[in-house]
CSV table of C-alpha atoms and ligand atoms in Angstrom, one decimal:
chain,number,residue,atom,x,y,z
S,1,MET,CA,97.7,122.9,78.8
S,2,ALA,CA,95.3,120.9,76.7
S,3,ILE,CA,94.5,117.4,77.9
S,4,GLU,CA,95.1,116.1,74.3
S,5,ALA,CA,98.8,116.8,75.0
S,6,VAL,CA,98.9,114.3,77.8
S,7,GLN,CA,100.8,111.1,77.1
S,8,TYR,CA,100.2,107.7,78.7
S,9,VAL,CA,103.8,106.4,78.9
S,10,GLY,CA,104.0,105.3,82.5
S,11,GLY,CA,103.0,101.7,81.9
S,12,ALA,CA,100.4,101.8,84.8
S,13,LEU,CA,97.4,104.1,85.2
S,14,CYS,CA,98.6,105.4,88.6
S,15,LEU,CA,101.9,106.5,87.0
S,16,ASP,CA,100.1,108.1,84.1
S,17,PHE,CA,98.0,110.0,86.7
S,18,ALA,CA,101.2,111.2,88.4
S,19,ASN,CA,102.4,112.3,85.0
S,20,THR,CA,99.5,114.8,84.5
S,21,VAL,CA,102.0,117.4,85.6
S,22,SER,CA,104.7,118.1,83.0
S,23,GLY,CA,108.0,119.8,83.6
S,24,HIS,CA,109.9,119.2,86.8
S,25,ARG,CA,107.9,119.6,90.1
S,26,ASP,CA,110.9,121.4,91.6
S,27,GLY,CA,111.0,123.8,88.6
S,28,GLU,CA,108.1,125.2,86.7
S,29,PRO,CA,105.6,122.4,86.5
S,30,LYS,CA,102.7,122.6,84.1
S,31,GLU,CA,99.3,121.4,85.2
S,32,TYR,CA,97.1,119.3,82.9
S,33,LEU,CA,94.2,119.0,85.2
S,34,ASN,CA,92.7,122.5,85.4
S,35,SER,CA,89.1,121.5,85.7
S,36,TYR,CA,87.0,118.6,86.7
S,37,ASP,CA,86.2,118.0,83.0
S,38,ASP,CA,90.0,117.7,82.4
S,39,LEU,CA,90.0,114.9,85.0
S,40,LEU,CA,87.1,113.2,83.2
S,41,ASP,CA,88.8,113.6,79.8
S,42,TRP,CA,92.1,112.2,81.1
S,43,ALA,CA,90.3,109.2,82.7
S,44,ALA,CA,88.3,108.4,79.6
S,45,ALA,CA,91.3,108.7,77.2
S,46,GLY,CA,93.4,106.5,79.5
S,47,GLY,CA,90.7,103.9,79.8
S,48,ALA,CA,90.0,104.4,83.5
S,49,ILE,CA,86.4,105.0,82.9
S,50,SER,CA,84.1,104.0,80.0
S,51,ARG,CA,83.6,106.4,77.2
S,52,ALA,CA,79.9,106.7,78.2
S,53,THR,CA,80.7,107.9,81.7
S,54,PRO,CA,82.2,111.4,81.2
S,55,ALA,CA,79.1,113.0,79.7
S,56,ARG,CA,77.0,112.0,82.7
S,57,LEU,CA,79.6,112.9,85.3
S,58,SER,CA,80.1,116.2,83.6
S,59,ASP,CA,76.4,117.0,84.0
S,60,VAL,CA,76.6,115.9,87.7
S,61,ALA,CA,79.6,118.2,88.1
S,62,ARG,CA,77.9,121.2,86.5
S,63,GLU,CA,75.0,120.8,89.0
S,64,ASN,CA,77.4,120.4,92.0
S,65,ARG,CA,80.3,122.8,91.2
S,66,ALA,CA,81.6,123.1,94.7
S,67,ARG,CA,81.7,119.3,95.1
S,68,ALA,CA,83.4,118.9,91.7
S,69,THR,CA,86.1,121.5,92.7
S,70,HIS,CA,86.6,119.6,96.0
S,71,VAL,CA,86.9,116.2,94.2
S,72,LEU,CA,89.5,117.7,91.8
S,73,ALA,CA,91.5,119.1,94.6
S,74,GLU,CA,91.4,115.8,96.5
S,75,ALA,CA,92.4,114.0,93.3
S,76,LYS,CA,95.5,116.2,92.8
S,77,GLU,CA,96.4,115.7,96.5
S,78,LEU,CA,96.2,111.9,95.9
S,79,ARG,CA,98.2,112.4,92.7
S,80,GLU,CA,101.1,114.1,94.5
S,81,ALA,CA,101.1,111.3,97.2
S,82,ILE,CA,101.3,108.7,94.4
S,83,TYR,CA,104.1,110.6,92.8
S,84,GLU,CA,106.1,110.8,96.0
S,85,VAL,CA,105.6,107.2,96.9
S,86,PHE,CA,106.6,105.9,93.4
S,87,LEU,CA,109.4,108.4,93.1
S,88,ALA,CA,110.8,107.1,96.4
S,89,LEU,CA,110.6,103.5,95.1
S,90,ALA,CA,112.3,104.6,91.8
S,91,ASP,CA,115.1,106.1,93.9
S,92,GLN,CA,115.1,103.0,96.2
S,93,ARG,CA,114.1,105.0,99.2
S,94,GLN,CA,111.4,104.2,101.8
S,95,PRO,CA,108.2,105.9,100.6
S,96,PRO,CA,107.2,108.8,102.9
S,97,ALA,CA,104.7,107.6,105.5
S,98,ALA,CA,102.4,110.6,105.1
S,99,ASP,CA,102.0,110.0,101.4
S,100,LEU,CA,101.4,106.2,101.8
S,101,ALA,CA,98.7,107.2,104.4
S,102,LYS,CA,97.0,109.3,101.7
S,103,ILE,CA,96.8,106.4,99.4
S,104,ASN,CA,95.5,104.2,102.2
S,105,ALA,CA,92.8,106.8,102.9
S,106,ALA,CA,91.6,106.5,99.4
S,107,ILE,CA,91.3,102.7,99.4
S,108,PRO,CA,88.0,102.2,101.1
S,109,ASP,CA,86.0,104.5,98.8
S,110,ALA,CA,87.6,103.0,95.6
S,111,TYR,CA,87.2,99.4,96.7
S,112,ALA,CA,83.8,99.7,98.2
S,113,ASN,CA,82.4,100.5,94.8
S,114,LEU,CA,83.8,97.5,93.0
S,115,GLN,CA,81.3,95.0,91.8
S,116,LEU,CA,81.4,91.5,90.3
S,117,LYS,CA,80.2,91.2,86.8
S,118,ALA,CA,79.4,87.9,85.0
S,119,ARG,CA,79.9,87.7,81.3
S,120,ASP,CA,80.2,84.7,79.1
S,121,GLY,CA,80.8,82.4,82.0
S,122,ALA,CA,83.6,84.5,83.4
S,123,PHE,CA,83.7,87.0,86.2
S,124,SER,CA,85.4,90.4,86.4
S,125,LEU,CA,85.6,93.0,89.1
S,126,ALA,CA,84.8,96.5,87.9
S,127,TRP,CA,83.1,99.8,88.8
S,128,PRO,CA,79.6,100.4,87.5
S,129,SER,CA,79.7,102.5,84.4
S,130,THR,CA,76.4,104.1,85.4
S,131,THR,CA,77.9,105.7,88.5
S,132,GLU,CA,77.1,109.3,89.3
S,133,GLU,CA,79.8,109.6,91.9
S,134,LEU,CA,82.2,112.3,91.0
S,135,ARG,CA,85.1,110.4,92.5
S,136,ALA,CA,84.7,107.5,90.0
S,137,PRO,CA,87.6,108.6,87.7
S,138,VAL,CA,90.0,108.3,90.7
S,139,TRP,CA,88.9,104.8,91.8
S,140,PRO,CA,90.8,102.9,89.1
S,141,VAL,CA,93.9,105.1,89.8
S,142,VAL,CA,93.8,104.0,93.5
S,143,LYS,CA,93.5,100.3,92.6
S,144,SER,CA,96.3,100.7,90.0
S,145,ALA,CA,98.6,102.2,92.8
S,146,VAL,CA,97.7,99.3,95.2
S,147,ASP,CA,98.3,96.7,92.4
S,148,LEU,CA,101.6,98.2,91.5
S,149,LEU,CA,102.8,98.4,95.1
S,150,LEU,CA,101.9,94.8,95.7
S,151,ASP,CA,103.8,93.7,92.6
S,152,GLY,CA,107.4,93.6,93.9
S,153,GLU,CA,108.9,92.7,90.5
S,154,VAL,CA,108.3,96.1,88.8
S,155,ARG,CA,111.3,98.4,88.0
S,156,LEU,CA,110.2,101.9,88.5
S,157,ARG,CA,112.1,104.8,87.0
S,158,ALA,CA,111.9,108.6,87.0
S,159,CYS,CA,112.8,110.3,83.7
S,160,ALA,CA,116.4,111.3,83.6
S,161,SER,CA,115.7,114.7,82.2
S,162,ASP,CA,116.2,117.7,84.6
S,163,THR,CA,113.1,119.3,83.2
S,164,CYS,CA,110.7,116.3,83.6
S,165,SER,CA,109.4,114.5,86.6
S,166,TRP,CA,107.5,111.7,84.8
S,167,LEU,CA,107.5,108.2,86.2
S,168,PHE,CA,107.4,105.0,84.3
S,169,ILE,CA,107.9,101.2,84.5
S,170,ASP,CA,111.1,100.1,82.8
S,171,GLU,CA,110.3,97.1,80.8
S,172,SER,CA,113.4,97.2,78.6
S,173,LYS,CA,115.4,94.0,78.4
S,174,ASN,CA,118.6,95.3,80.0
S,175,HIS,CA,116.7,97.7,82.4
S,176,SER,CA,118.3,100.7,80.8
S,177,ARG,CA,115.3,102.9,79.9
S,178,LYS,CA,116.2,106.4,81.0
S,179,TRP,CA,113.6,108.7,79.4
S,180,CYS,CA,109.8,108.9,79.8
S,181,SER,CA,109.5,108.9,76.0
S,182,MET,CA,112.1,108.8,73.2
S,183,ARG,CA,109.9,111.2,71.3
S,184,ASP,CA,110.3,114.0,73.9
S,185,CYS,CA,112.9,113.8,76.6
S,186,GLY,CA,115.0,111.1,74.9
S,187,ASN,CA,115.0,113.0,71.6
S,188,ARG,CA,115.9,116.3,73.3
S,189,ALA,CA,118.9,114.6,75.0
S,190,LYS,CA,120.0,113.1,71.7
S,191,VAL,CA,119.8,116.6,70.1
S,192,ARG,CA,121.8,118.1,72.9
S,193,ARG,CA,124.4,115.4,72.7
S,194,PHE,CA,124.7,115.9,68.9
S,195,ARG,CA,125.1,119.7,69.4
S,196,SER,CA,127.8,119.3,72.0
S,197,VAL,CA,129.7,116.9,69.7
S,198,ALA,CA,129.2,119.3,66.7
S,199,GLN,CA,130.6,122.4,68.5
M,1,ZN,ZN1,110.8,112.9,80.5
């Protein structure tokens, strides 16, 4: 499935990363990240890495195919751990310890590469855009997961559709958002409701 079809509806980078699988994980999930370049494209389109970074990392990946394959596999394993942890929170369950451990294991690498930058009298903490480390697209995802877990105020939801496993932050006023996106799952539910009334 083309990476252009990916939507960023989660409200947090880590949830959008979990949403790079469409369809329900217990059914017939469709994978968006089929190559290391897909991971780069996803990260650039979602603002996780600067637009200048993908070309360089793509070159590095071409020269280190085995490592790029390994990094992609590792990223997907982390993605499933993120999915399980936030799904548990959406369902108001305790997150599985093994999945939380996988996020913990990714923290040192992601945070070790953060650097302070001074600009116009203010400081920011960011990753160097000149990095040649193939894991760079995953670092902001890890920090996003940590930040979201530390923010106890957020209302997490899993899409109400049986054929979707996307996660999102419910920012609706009355906390009633059911669908990942009204354009897709919400619209399909509306059409189904209309049909059942019309019959
Ligand atoms: Zn959905």
